[in-house]
Amino acid sequence: MDYGLENYSVKQIFRPIKLDPLMVKDGQERWEYLTLEGDLSVLMREDELVDIAYDIPSYLQAPVHKGEVLGYAKYYIDGKLFEKLPIYSTTEIAKIDFPFCAQKLFELWSLQY
């Protein structure tokens, strides 16, 4: 029991990070913002290494729903997958349709006069 008390301690390995927004193809909005939330504590030694890999697509295809899982943050300890936390969308983005295009065209036309 002394070995465990002397060599292991609880560490918070979750790192809050601001993720870059993703481009939305064929969406009424151009960018989707991402959120990663969590609390990840683990009992580990000082010499154990934590790596984080983000599995996120390079772009999204509309429609995008609020709260949709868009990717994962994968936490590795000494090269072994320990946990993967979901990365969520923050807004609802509809696909471009005829009424949207007509509205945008009207807005552009009305700016000229």
Coordinates of C-alpha atoms in Angstrom, one line a residue:
M1 CA 0.0 0.0 0.0
D2 CA 2.9 2.3 0.7
Y3 CA 4.1 1.9 -2.9
G4 CA 0.7 3.2 -4.3
L5 CA 0.7 6.2 -1.9
E6 CA 4.3 7.1 -2.7
N7 CA 4.2 6.7 -6.4
Y8 CA 0.6 7.6 -7.6
S9 CA -1.5 10.7 -7.3
V10 CA -4.7 12.0 -8.8
K11 CA -4.2 14.3 -11.7
Q12 CA -6.7 16.4 -13.7
I13 CA -5.8 15.6 -17.3
F14 CA -8.7 17.4 -19.0
R15 CA -7.5 20.5 -20.7
P16 CA -10.0 23.1 -21.7
I17 CA -9.2 24.4 -25.2
K18 CA -10.7 26.8 -27.6
L19 CA -11.3 24.9 -30.8
D20 CA -11.1 26.5 -34.2
P21 CA -14.5 26.9 -36.0
L22 CA -15.3 24.5 -38.9
M23 CA -16.4 25.6 -42.3
V24 CA -19.9 24.5 -43.2
K25 CA -20.5 23.6 -46.9
D26 CA -23.9 24.5 -48.3
G27 CA -25.0 26.0 -45.0
Q28 CA -26.9 29.2 -44.3
E29 CA -24.1 30.1 -42.0
R30 CA -20.5 29.8 -43.0
W31 CA -18.9 28.7 -39.7
E32 CA -19.8 26.2 -36.9
Y33 CA -18.2 26.7 -33.5
L34 CA -17.3 23.7 -31.4
T35 CA -17.4 23.0 -27.7
L36 CA -15.5 20.4 -25.6
E37 CA -16.6 19.9 -22.0
G38 CA -15.5 17.4 -19.4
D39 CA -13.8 16.5 -16.2
L40 CA -11.2 13.9 -16.5
S41 CA -9.1 12.9 -13.4
V42 CA -7.0 9.8 -13.2
L43 CA -4.7 8.1 -10.7
M44 CA -1.2 8.1 -12.3
R45 CA 2.5 8.1 -11.8
E46 CA 4.8 11.2 -12.4
D47 CA 6.5 9.5 -15.3
E48 CA 3.3 8.6 -17.3
L49 CA 2.7 10.8 -20.3
V50 CA -0.6 12.1 -21.4
D51 CA -1.2 12.9 -25.1
I52 CA -4.4 14.3 -26.6
A53 CA -5.5 13.8 -30.2
Y54 CA -8.4 15.7 -31.7
D55 CA -10.4 13.7 -34.3
I56 CA -12.4 16.5 -36.1
P57 CA -13.3 16.7 -39.8
S58 CA -11.8 19.5 -41.9
Y59 CA -15.3 20.8 -42.8
L60 CA -19.0 20.0 -42.3
Q61 CA -21.9 19.4 -44.7
A62 CA -25.1 21.2 -43.9
P63 CA -27.5 20.7 -42.1
V64 CA -25.8 20.8 -38.7
H65 CA -27.9 20.3 -35.6
K66 CA -27.1 21.9 -32.2
G67 CA -25.5 19.4 -29.8
E68 CA -24.5 17.1 -32.6
V69 CA -21.3 15.1 -32.0
L70 CA -18.8 16.3 -34.6
G71 CA -15.7 14.6 -33.3
Y72 CA -13.7 13.4 -30.3
A73 CA -10.8 14.4 -28.1
K74 CA -8.9 11.2 -27.5
Y75 CA -6.8 11.0 -24.3
Y76 CA -3.9 8.6 -24.3
I77 CA -1.8 7.6 -21.4
D78 CA 1.6 6.1 -22.4
G79 CA 0.3 5.5 -25.9
K80 CA -2.9 3.6 -24.7
L81 CA -6.3 5.1 -25.3
F82 CA -7.7 6.0 -21.9
E83 CA -10.8 8.1 -22.7
K84 CA -12.5 9.8 -25.6
L85 CA -14.7 12.9 -25.0
P86 CA -17.2 14.1 -27.6
I87 CA -16.9 17.5 -29.3
Y88 CA -20.3 19.1 -29.9
S89 CA -21.7 21.7 -32.3
T90 CA -23.0 24.9 -30.6
T91 CA -25.6 26.1 -33.2
E92 CA -28.2 24.9 -35.6
I93 CA -27.2 25.5 -39.3
A94 CA -29.8 24.8 -42.0
K95 CA -28.9 23.9 -45.5
I96 CA -29.2 26.5 -48.3
D97 CA -32.6 26.5 -49.9
F98 CA -34.6 28.6 -52.4
P99 CA -36.2 31.0 -49.9
F100 CA -32.8 31.6 -48.3
C101 CA -31.2 32.4 -51.7
A102 CA -34.1 34.7 -52.7
Q103 CA -33.8 36.6 -49.4
K104 CA -30.0 37.1 -49.9
L105 CA -30.6 38.2 -53.5
F106 CA -33.2 40.7 -52.3
E107 CA -30.8 42.0 -49.7
L108 CA -28.0 42.5 -52.2
W109 CA -30.3 44.2 -54.7
S110 CA -31.8 46.5 -52.1
L111 CA -28.3 47.7 -51.0
Q112 CA -27.7 49.2 -54.5
Y113 CA -30.7 51.6 -54.2

